[in-house]
PDB file of C-alpha atoms in Angstrom:
ATOM      1  CA  GLN A   1     -26.525 -45.763 -57.631  1.00 77.00           C
ATOM      2  CA  SER A   2     -25.870 -49.504 -57.922  1.00 87.00           C
ATOM      3  CA  VAL A   3     -22.625 -50.889 -59.266  1.00 91.00           C
ATOM      4  CA  LEU A   4     -24.654 -53.347 -61.340  1.00 97.00           C
ATOM      5  CA  THR A   5     -27.205 -51.845 -63.714  1.00 98.00           C
ATOM      6  CA  GLN A   6     -30.606 -53.423 -64.232  1.00 98.00           C
ATOM      7  CA  PRO A   7     -33.668 -52.027 -66.004  1.00 97.00           C
ATOM      8  CA  PRO A   8     -36.128 -50.694 -63.407  1.00 97.00           C
ATOM      9  CA  SER A   9     -39.019 -52.600 -64.884  1.00 97.00           C
ATOM     10  CA  VAL A  10     -40.015 -55.108 -67.532  1.00 98.00           C
ATOM     11  CA  SER A  11     -43.383 -56.478 -68.492  1.00 97.00           C
ATOM     12  CA  ALA A  12     -44.871 -59.169 -70.672  1.00 96.00           C
ATOM     13  CA  ALA A  13     -48.058 -61.116 -71.092  1.00 96.00           C
ATOM     14  CA  PRO A  14     -48.771 -64.469 -69.472  1.00 97.00           C
ATOM     15  CA  GLY A  15     -47.128 -67.299 -71.366  1.00 97.00           C
ATOM     16  CA  GLN A  16     -44.577 -65.027 -72.976  1.00 97.00           C
ATOM     17  CA  LYS A  17     -40.833 -64.770 -72.357  1.00 97.00           C
ATOM     18  CA  VAL A  18     -38.905 -61.956 -70.738  1.00 98.00           C
ATOM     19  CA  THR A  19     -35.236 -61.235 -70.174  1.00 98.00           C
ATOM     20  CA  ILE A  20     -33.669 -59.066 -67.486  1.00 98.00           C
ATOM     21  CA  SER A  21     -30.195 -57.701 -68.007  1.00 98.00           C
ATOM     22  CA  CYS A  22     -27.512 -56.950 -65.447  1.00 98.00           C
ATOM     23  CA  SER A  23     -24.605 -54.863 -66.637  1.00 98.00           C
ATOM     24  CA  GLY A  24     -21.352 -54.488 -64.767  1.00 97.00           C
ATOM     25  CA  SER A  25     -17.624 -54.216 -65.361  1.00 97.00           C
ATOM     26  CA  SER A  26     -14.394 -56.167 -65.268  1.00 96.00           C
ATOM     27  CA  SER A  27     -14.141 -55.706 -61.499  1.00 96.00           C
ATOM     28  CA  ASN A  28     -17.386 -57.584 -60.942  1.00 97.00           C
ATOM     29  CA  ILE A  29     -19.349 -59.539 -63.541  1.00 97.00           C
ATOM     30  CA  GLY A  30     -16.386 -59.735 -65.901  1.00 96.00           C
ATOM     31  CA  ASN A  31     -14.418 -61.846 -63.452  1.00 94.00           C
ATOM     32  CA  TYR A  32     -16.906 -63.367 -61.038  1.00 94.00           C
ATOM     33  CA  TYR A  33     -19.936 -65.591 -61.066  1.00 96.00           C
ATOM     34  CA  VAL A  34     -23.411 -64.063 -60.965  1.00 97.00           C
ATOM     35  CA  SER A  35     -26.452 -65.118 -58.959  1.00 98.00           C
ATOM     36  CA  TRP A  36     -30.061 -64.019 -59.363  1.00 98.00           C
ATOM     37  CA  TYR A  37     -32.757 -63.587 -56.691  1.00 98.00           C
ATOM     38  CA  GLN A  38     -36.524 -63.289 -56.812  1.00 98.00           C
ATOM     39  CA  GLN A  39     -38.293 -61.199 -54.198  1.00 98.00           C
ATOM     40  CA  VAL A  40     -42.048 -61.464 -54.116  1.00 97.00           C
ATOM     41  CA  PRO A  41     -43.456 -58.369 -52.352  1.00 92.00           C
ATOM     42  CA  GLY A  42     -43.510 -58.821 -48.585  1.00 93.00           C
ATOM     43  CA  THR A  43     -41.149 -61.774 -48.575  1.00 96.00           C
ATOM     44  CA  ALA A  44     -37.410 -62.400 -48.371  1.00 97.00           C
ATOM     45  CA  PRO A  45     -35.388 -62.881 -51.561  1.00 98.00           C
ATOM     46  CA  LYS A  46     -34.975 -66.389 -52.922  1.00 97.00           C
ATOM     47  CA  VAL A  47     -32.142 -67.653 -55.119  1.00 98.00           C
ATOM     48  CA  LEU A  48     -33.150 -68.510 -58.685  1.00 98.00           C
ATOM     49  CA  ILE A  49     -29.802 -68.859 -60.422  1.00 98.00           C
ATOM     50  CA  PHE A  50     -26.246 -69.279 -59.127  1.00 97.00           C
ATOM     51  CA  ALA A  51     -22.865 -69.591 -60.826  1.00 96.00           C
ATOM     52  CA  ASN A  52     -24.256 -67.724 -63.850  1.00 97.00           C
ATOM     53  CA  ASP A  53     -26.509 -70.453 -65.156  1.00 97.00           C
ATOM     54  CA  LYS A  54     -27.210 -73.099 -62.514  1.00 96.00           C
ATOM     55  CA  ARG A  55     -30.605 -73.602 -60.901  1.00 97.00           C
ATOM     56  CA  PRO A  56     -31.367 -74.978 -57.439  1.00 95.00           C
ATOM     57  CA  SER A  57     -33.334 -78.203 -57.833  1.00 95.00           C
ATOM     58  CA  VAL A  58     -36.551 -76.560 -56.644  1.00 96.00           C
ATOM     59  CA  ILE A  59     -36.454 -73.852 -59.312  1.00 97.00           C
ATOM     60  CA  PRO A  60     -38.305 -74.761 -62.533  1.00 96.00           C
ATOM     61  CA  ASP A  61     -36.449 -74.737 -65.836  1.00 95.00           C
ATOM     62  CA  ARG A  62     -38.572 -71.796 -66.982  1.00 97.00           C
ATOM     63  CA  PHE A  63     -35.850 -69.756 -65.292  1.00 98.00           C
ATOM     64  CA  SER A  64     -32.434 -69.556 -66.934  1.00 98.00           C
ATOM     65  CA  GLY A  65     -29.276 -67.519 -66.605  1.00 98.00           C
ATOM     66  CA  SER A  66     -26.376 -66.618 -68.835  1.00 98.00           C
ATOM     67  CA  LYS A  67     -23.307 -64.426 -68.784  1.00 98.00           C
ATOM     68  CA  SER A  68     -21.254 -62.822 -71.511  1.00 97.00           C
ATOM     69  CA  GLY A  69     -18.351 -60.531 -70.798  1.00 97.00           C
ATOM     70  CA  THR A  70     -19.425 -57.948 -68.263  1.00 97.00           C
ATOM     71  CA  SER A  71     -23.160 -58.598 -68.537  1.00 98.00           C
ATOM     72  CA  ALA A  72     -25.527 -61.265 -67.273  1.00 98.00           C
ATOM     73  CA  THR A  73     -29.078 -62.091 -68.245  1.00 98.00           C
ATOM     74  CA  LEU A  74     -31.973 -63.769 -66.498  1.00 98.00           C
ATOM     75  CA  GLY A  75     -34.587 -65.366 -68.731  1.00 98.00           C
ATOM     76  CA  ILE A  76     -38.072 -66.401 -67.753  1.00 98.00           C
ATOM     77  CA  THR A  77     -40.329 -68.319 -70.124  1.00 97.00           C
ATOM     78  CA  GLY A  78     -43.977 -69.278 -69.838  1.00 97.00           C
ATOM     79  CA  LEU A  79     -44.703 -66.262 -67.661  1.00 97.00           C
ATOM     80  CA  ARG A  80     -47.255 -66.618 -64.907  1.00 97.00           C
ATOM     81  CA  THR A  81     -48.881 -64.026 -62.686  1.00 95.00           C
ATOM     82  CA  GLY A  82     -47.030 -65.632 -59.798  1.00 95.00           C
ATOM     83  CA  ASP A  83     -43.750 -64.521 -61.387  1.00 97.00           C
ATOM     84  CA  GLU A  84     -44.586 -60.902 -60.603  1.00 97.00           C
ATOM     85  CA  ALA A  85     -41.773 -59.873 -58.305  1.00 98.00           C
ATOM     86  CA  ASP A  86     -38.547 -57.920 -58.033  1.00 98.00           C
ATOM     87  CA  TYR A  87     -35.454 -59.577 -59.469  1.00 98.00           C
ATOM     88  CA  TYR A  88     -31.887 -58.840 -58.378  1.00 98.00           C
ATOM     89  CA  CYS A  89     -28.511 -59.854 -59.720  1.00 98.00           C
ATOM     90  CA  ALA A  90     -25.508 -60.131 -57.417  1.00 98.00           C
ATOM     91  CA  THR A  91     -21.815 -60.799 -57.665  1.00 97.00           C
ATOM     92  CA  TRP A  92     -18.485 -60.017 -56.040  1.00 95.00           C
ATOM     93  CA  ASP A  93     -16.702 -56.770 -56.793  1.00 96.00           C
ATOM     94  CA  SER A  94     -12.942 -56.686 -56.367  1.00 95.00           C
ATOM     95  CA  SER A  95     -12.785 -52.893 -56.300  1.00 94.00           C
ATOM     96  CA  VAL A  96     -14.801 -52.818 -53.070  1.00 91.00           C
ATOM     97  CA  SER A  97     -13.900 -56.325 -51.872  1.00 92.00           C
ATOM     98  CA  GLY A  98     -17.522 -57.078 -51.274  1.00 94.00           C
ATOM     99  CA  VAL A  99     -20.865 -58.277 -52.534  1.00 96.00           C
ATOM    100  CA  VAL A 100     -22.751 -55.985 -54.900  1.00 97.00           C
ATOM    101  CA  PHE A 101     -26.378 -56.164 -55.959  1.00 98.00           C
ATOM    102  CA  GLY A 102     -28.090 -54.741 -58.986  1.00 98.00           C
ATOM    103  CA  GLY A 103     -30.718 -52.096 -58.393  1.00 97.00           C
ATOM    104  CA  GLY A 104     -33.511 -54.575 -59.032  1.00 97.00           C
ATOM    105  CA  THR A 105     -36.063 -55.048 -61.791  1.00 98.00           C
ATOM    106  CA  ARG A 106     -39.806 -55.144 -61.207  1.00 98.00           C
ATOM    107  CA  LEU A 107     -41.494 -57.733 -63.424  1.00 98.00           C
ATOM    108  CA  THR A 108     -45.125 -57.170 -64.300  1.00 97.00           C
ATOM    109  CA  VAL A 109     -47.096 -59.933 -65.964  1.00 97.00           C
ATOM    110  CA  LEU A 110     -49.832 -58.109 -67.803  1.00 89.00           C
TER     111      LEU A 110
ATOM    112  CA  GLN B   1     -34.087 -77.541 -41.927  1.00 86.00           C
ATOM    113  CA  LEU B   2     -31.836 -74.619 -41.075  1.00 91.00           C
ATOM    114  CA  GLN B   3     -33.702 -71.400 -40.341  1.00 96.00           C
ATOM    115  CA  LEU B   4     -32.568 -67.839 -39.659  1.00 97.00           C
ATOM    116  CA  GLN B   5     -34.420 -65.358 -37.472  1.00 97.00           C
ATOM    117  CA  GLU B   6     -33.579 -61.707 -36.920  1.00 98.00           C
ATOM    118  CA  SER B   7     -34.337 -60.018 -33.607  1.00 97.00           C
ATOM    119  CA  GLY B   8     -33.737 -56.671 -31.987  1.00 96.00           C
ATOM    120  CA  PRO B   9     -35.255 -53.236 -31.382  1.00 97.00           C
ATOM    121  CA  LYS B  10     -37.533 -51.996 -34.118  1.00 97.00           C
ATOM    122  CA  LEU B  11     -37.093 -48.320 -33.258  1.00 98.00           C
ATOM    123  CA  VAL B  12     -33.745 -46.611 -32.803  1.00 98.00           C
ATOM    124  CA  LYS B  13     -33.100 -42.932 -32.129  1.00 97.00           C
ATOM    125  CA  PRO B  14     -30.852 -40.911 -34.424  1.00 97.00           C
ATOM    126  CA  SER B  15     -27.159 -40.973 -33.444  1.00 97.00           C
ATOM    127  CA  GLU B  16     -27.653 -44.139 -31.398  1.00 98.00           C
ATOM    128  CA  THR B  17     -26.560 -47.703 -32.179  1.00 98.00           C
ATOM    129  CA  LEU B  18     -28.653 -50.239 -34.061  1.00 98.00           C
ATOM    130  CA  SER B  19     -28.159 -53.757 -32.716  1.00 98.00           C
ATOM    131  CA  LEU B  20     -29.601 -56.908 -34.257  1.00 98.00           C
ATOM    132  CA  THR B  21     -29.067 -60.607 -33.691  1.00 98.00           C
ATOM    133  CA  CYS B  22     -29.566 -63.459 -36.119  1.00 97.00           C
ATOM    134  CA  SER B  23     -30.371 -66.792 -34.510  1.00 97.00           C
ATOM    135  CA  VAL B  24     -29.660 -69.889 -36.569  1.00 96.00           C
ATOM    136  CA  SER B  25     -31.851 -72.848 -35.672  1.00 94.00           C
ATOM    137  CA  GLY B  26     -31.348 -76.389 -36.868  1.00 91.00           C
ATOM    138  CA  GLY B  27     -27.613 -76.066 -37.321  1.00 89.00           C
ATOM    139  CA  SER B  28     -24.466 -74.166 -36.511  1.00 88.00           C
ATOM    140  CA  ILE B  29     -22.610 -71.177 -37.905  1.00 88.00           C
ATOM    141  CA  SER B  30     -19.355 -73.075 -38.142  1.00 87.00           C
ATOM    142  CA  GLY B  31     -18.104 -74.633 -41.322  1.00 84.00           C
ATOM    143  CA  ASN B  32     -15.665 -73.564 -43.982  1.00 86.00           C
ATOM    144  CA  ASN B  33     -18.210 -73.299 -46.767  1.00 92.00           C
ATOM    145  CA  TYR B  34     -20.430 -70.636 -45.247  1.00 94.00           C
ATOM    146  CA  TYR B  35     -20.358 -66.916 -44.679  1.00 95.00           C
ATOM    147  CA  TRP B  36     -23.026 -65.265 -42.572  1.00 96.00           C
ATOM    148  CA  ALA B  37     -24.268 -61.934 -43.823  1.00 97.00           C
ATOM    149  CA  TRP B  38     -26.376 -58.909 -43.077  1.00 98.00           C
ATOM    150  CA  ILE B  39     -28.260 -57.308 -45.951  1.00 98.00           C
ATOM    151  CA  ARG B  40     -30.667 -54.410 -45.765  1.00 98.00           C
ATOM    152  CA  GLN B  41     -33.425 -52.950 -47.912  1.00 98.00           C
ATOM    153  CA  PRO B  42     -34.711 -49.399 -47.378  1.00 97.00           C
ATOM    154  CA  PRO B  43     -38.463 -49.108 -47.900  1.00 96.00           C
ATOM    155  CA  GLY B  44     -39.255 -49.280 -51.601  1.00 94.00           C
ATOM    156  CA  LYS B  45     -35.605 -49.668 -52.570  1.00 96.00           C
ATOM    157  CA  GLY B  46     -33.144 -52.385 -53.493  1.00 96.00           C
ATOM    158  CA  LEU B  47     -30.868 -54.702 -51.568  1.00 97.00           C
ATOM    159  CA  GLU B  48     -27.640 -53.501 -49.976  1.00 97.00           C
ATOM    160  CA  TRP B  49     -25.002 -55.845 -48.609  1.00 98.00           C
ATOM    161  CA  ILE B  50     -23.780 -54.689 -45.208  1.00 98.00           C
ATOM    162  CA  GLY B  51     -21.128 -57.289 -44.471  1.00 97.00           C
ATOM    163  CA  SER B  52     -20.257 -60.941 -43.993  1.00 95.00           C
ATOM    164  CA  PHE B  53     -18.656 -63.039 -41.275  1.00 92.00           C
ATOM    165  CA  HIS B  54     -16.845 -66.371 -41.519  1.00 92.00           C
ATOM    166  CA  SER B  55     -16.282 -68.735 -38.615  1.00 88.00           C
ATOM    167  CA  SER B  56     -12.521 -68.421 -39.208  1.00 89.00           C
ATOM    168  CA  GLY B  57     -12.848 -64.841 -38.016  1.00 87.00           C
ATOM    169  CA  ASN B  58     -12.648 -63.183 -41.417  1.00 90.00           C
ATOM    170  CA  THR B  59     -15.097 -60.336 -41.787  1.00 93.00           C
ATOM    171  CA  TYR B  60     -15.899 -58.193 -44.827  1.00 93.00           C
ATOM    172  CA  TYR B  61     -17.817 -54.933 -44.780  1.00 96.00           C
ATOM    173  CA  ASN B  62     -19.424 -52.682 -47.341  1.00 96.00           C
ATOM    174  CA  PRO B  63     -16.929 -49.810 -47.685  1.00 95.00           C
ATOM    175  CA  SER B  64     -19.744 -47.275 -47.474  1.00 95.00           C
ATOM    176  CA  LEU B  65     -20.675 -48.563 -44.000  1.00 96.00           C
ATOM    177  CA  LYS B  66     -17.366 -49.929 -42.752  1.00 95.00           C
ATOM    178  CA  SER B  67     -16.613 -47.091 -40.343  1.00 96.00           C
ATOM    179  CA  ARG B  68     -19.899 -47.676 -38.503  1.00 97.00           C
ATOM    180  CA  VAL B  69     -20.405 -51.445 -38.667  1.00 98.00           C
ATOM    181  CA  LEU B  70     -19.385 -54.396 -36.561  1.00 97.00           C
ATOM    182  CA  ILE B  71     -20.452 -57.986 -37.243  1.00 96.00           C
ATOM    183  CA  SER B  72     -19.625 -60.545 -34.597  1.00 94.00           C
ATOM    184  CA  ALA B  73     -20.549 -64.116 -33.845  1.00 92.00           C
ATOM    185  CA  HIS B  74     -21.452 -66.245 -30.857  1.00 90.00           C
ATOM    186  CA  THR B  75     -20.656 -69.651 -32.254  1.00 86.00           C
ATOM    187  CA  SER B  76     -21.777 -71.668 -29.224  1.00 88.00           C
ATOM    188  CA  ARG B  77     -25.206 -70.048 -29.384  1.00 88.00           C
ATOM    189  CA  ALA B  78     -25.408 -70.256 -33.204  1.00 92.00           C
ATOM    190  CA  GLN B  79     -25.948 -66.529 -33.377  1.00 95.00           C
ATOM    191  CA  PHE B  80     -24.314 -63.618 -35.109  1.00 95.00           C
ATOM    192  CA  SER B  81     -24.894 -59.936 -34.553  1.00 97.00           C
ATOM    193  CA  LEU B  82     -24.897 -56.576 -36.272  1.00 98.00           C
ATOM    194  CA  ARG B  83     -24.034 -53.266 -34.693  1.00 98.00           C
ATOM    195  CA  LEU B  84     -24.417 -50.066 -36.693  1.00 98.00           C
ATOM    196  CA  ASN B  85     -23.318 -46.882 -34.972  1.00 97.00           C
ATOM    197  CA  SER B  86     -24.430 -43.279 -35.356  1.00 97.00           C
ATOM    198  CA  VAL B  87     -27.598 -44.116 -37.228  1.00 98.00           C
ATOM    199  CA  THR B  88     -29.656 -41.627 -39.200  1.00 97.00           C
ATOM    200  CA  ALA B  89     -32.998 -41.813 -40.968  1.00 97.00           C
ATOM    201  CA  ALA B  90     -31.139 -43.167 -43.991  1.00 97.00           C
ATOM    202  CA  ASP B  91     -30.504 -46.360 -42.015  1.00 98.00           C
ATOM    203  CA  THR B  92     -34.224 -47.095 -41.786  1.00 98.00           C
ATOM    204  CA  ALA B  93     -34.610 -50.396 -43.578  1.00 98.00           C
ATOM    205  CA  LEU B  94     -35.678 -53.993 -43.544  1.00 98.00           C
ATOM    206  CA  TYR B  95     -32.660 -55.874 -42.222  1.00 98.00           C
ATOM    207  CA  TYR B  96     -32.077 -59.454 -43.339  1.00 98.00           C
ATOM    208  CA  CYS B  97     -29.580 -62.016 -42.145  1.00 98.00           C
ATOM    209  CA  ALA B  98     -28.561 -64.594 -44.705  1.00 98.00           C
ATOM    210  CA  ARG B  99     -26.213 -67.498 -45.320  1.00 97.00           C
ATOM    211  CA  ARG B 100     -23.797 -67.326 -48.223  1.00 96.00           C
ATOM    212  CA  VAL B 101     -22.635 -70.716 -49.370  1.00 95.00           C
ATOM    213  CA  VAL B 102     -19.248 -70.860 -51.072  1.00 94.00           C
ATOM    214  CA  VAL B 103     -18.443 -73.676 -53.473  1.00 92.00           C
ATOM    215  CA  VAL B 104     -14.886 -74.368 -54.527  1.00 89.00           C
ATOM    216  CA  VAL B 105     -14.695 -76.266 -57.793  1.00 84.00           C
ATOM    217  CA  PRO B 106     -11.216 -77.788 -58.253  1.00 85.00           C
ATOM    218  CA  GLY B 107      -9.524 -76.380 -61.312  1.00 81.00           C
ATOM    219  CA  THR B 108     -12.013 -73.550 -61.773  1.00 77.00           C
ATOM    220  CA  ALA B 109     -13.136 -70.445 -59.940  1.00 79.00           C
ATOM    221  CA  THR B 110     -15.086 -70.374 -56.722  1.00 88.00           C
ATOM    222  CA  TYR B 111     -18.738 -69.456 -56.793  1.00 93.00           C
ATOM    223  CA  TRP B 112     -21.171 -68.476 -54.067  1.00 95.00           C
ATOM    224  CA  TYR B 113     -24.751 -67.469 -53.512  1.00 97.00           C
ATOM    225  CA  PHE B 114     -27.136 -66.585 -50.701  1.00 98.00           C
ATOM    226  CA  ASP B 115     -29.070 -69.794 -50.146  1.00 96.00           C
ATOM    227  CA  LEU B 116     -30.892 -69.057 -46.899  1.00 97.00           C
ATOM    228  CA  TRP B 117     -32.510 -65.854 -45.685  1.00 98.00           C
ATOM    229  CA  GLY B 118     -34.289 -64.746 -42.548  1.00 98.00           C
ATOM    230  CA  ARG B 119     -37.692 -63.132 -42.869  1.00 97.00           C
ATOM    231  CA  GLY B 120     -36.246 -59.713 -42.147  1.00 98.00           C
ATOM    232  CA  THR B 121     -36.925 -57.160 -39.448  1.00 98.00           C
ATOM    233  CA  LEU B 122     -37.899 -53.556 -40.059  1.00 98.00           C
ATOM    234  CA  VAL B 123     -35.818 -51.067 -38.116  1.00 98.00           C
ATOM    235  CA  THR B 124     -36.933 -47.447 -38.076  1.00 98.00           C
ATOM    236  CA  VAL B 125     -34.610 -44.634 -37.084  1.00 98.00           C
ATOM    237  CA  SER B 126     -36.651 -41.840 -35.579  1.00 96.00           C
ATOM    238  CA  SER B 127     -36.771 -39.662 -32.484  1.00 95.00           C
TER     239      SER B 127
END
């Protein structure tokens, strides 16, 4: 059972938009920055979003992040088949003094 | 370009110790802005942070693993290691080493993220 709650799966058609939620509490998301990672099957995770809403320069602006209260959201627009992957949120949790990940969300582009 | 590479036995017997090394090429593991971490992923499951090491000597562990884990570093060789004692089948996983960059923004909170990852190594616990 992950400290951060994500939907197990989401799906949408190519070209559409999808959002992935990450729900936590005041000991984690409520007081710390969130980062998001994409893991294409068979490969290592890759950072998409850091500090809630910032993108590394190599990440296209189709990917966006936001945070409100104790929840964070990853948005992906203009979906492509290449976006099919598992997506994880992560943050610090003061109650365990450590890094916590969400359980992951599998994105299917239909 | 900094790269991370995990190495170590791929098969460990139950009750024995899992030992892995992460070799950092193209740079060092010193520096105030970086923590060096181990993260694992059981087959078909999500990511689990095991612990992080800083060159200052500070080390943080996942409370659920803390009694069995030791992360240490060999700064001169640009390597850091993981030891996990008394393993069981539940410790079978893909083990990643990763770099966590920490950014201090004056006047605001500090943020971090994992910016570099190794390719991972699958360790199976079985007799």
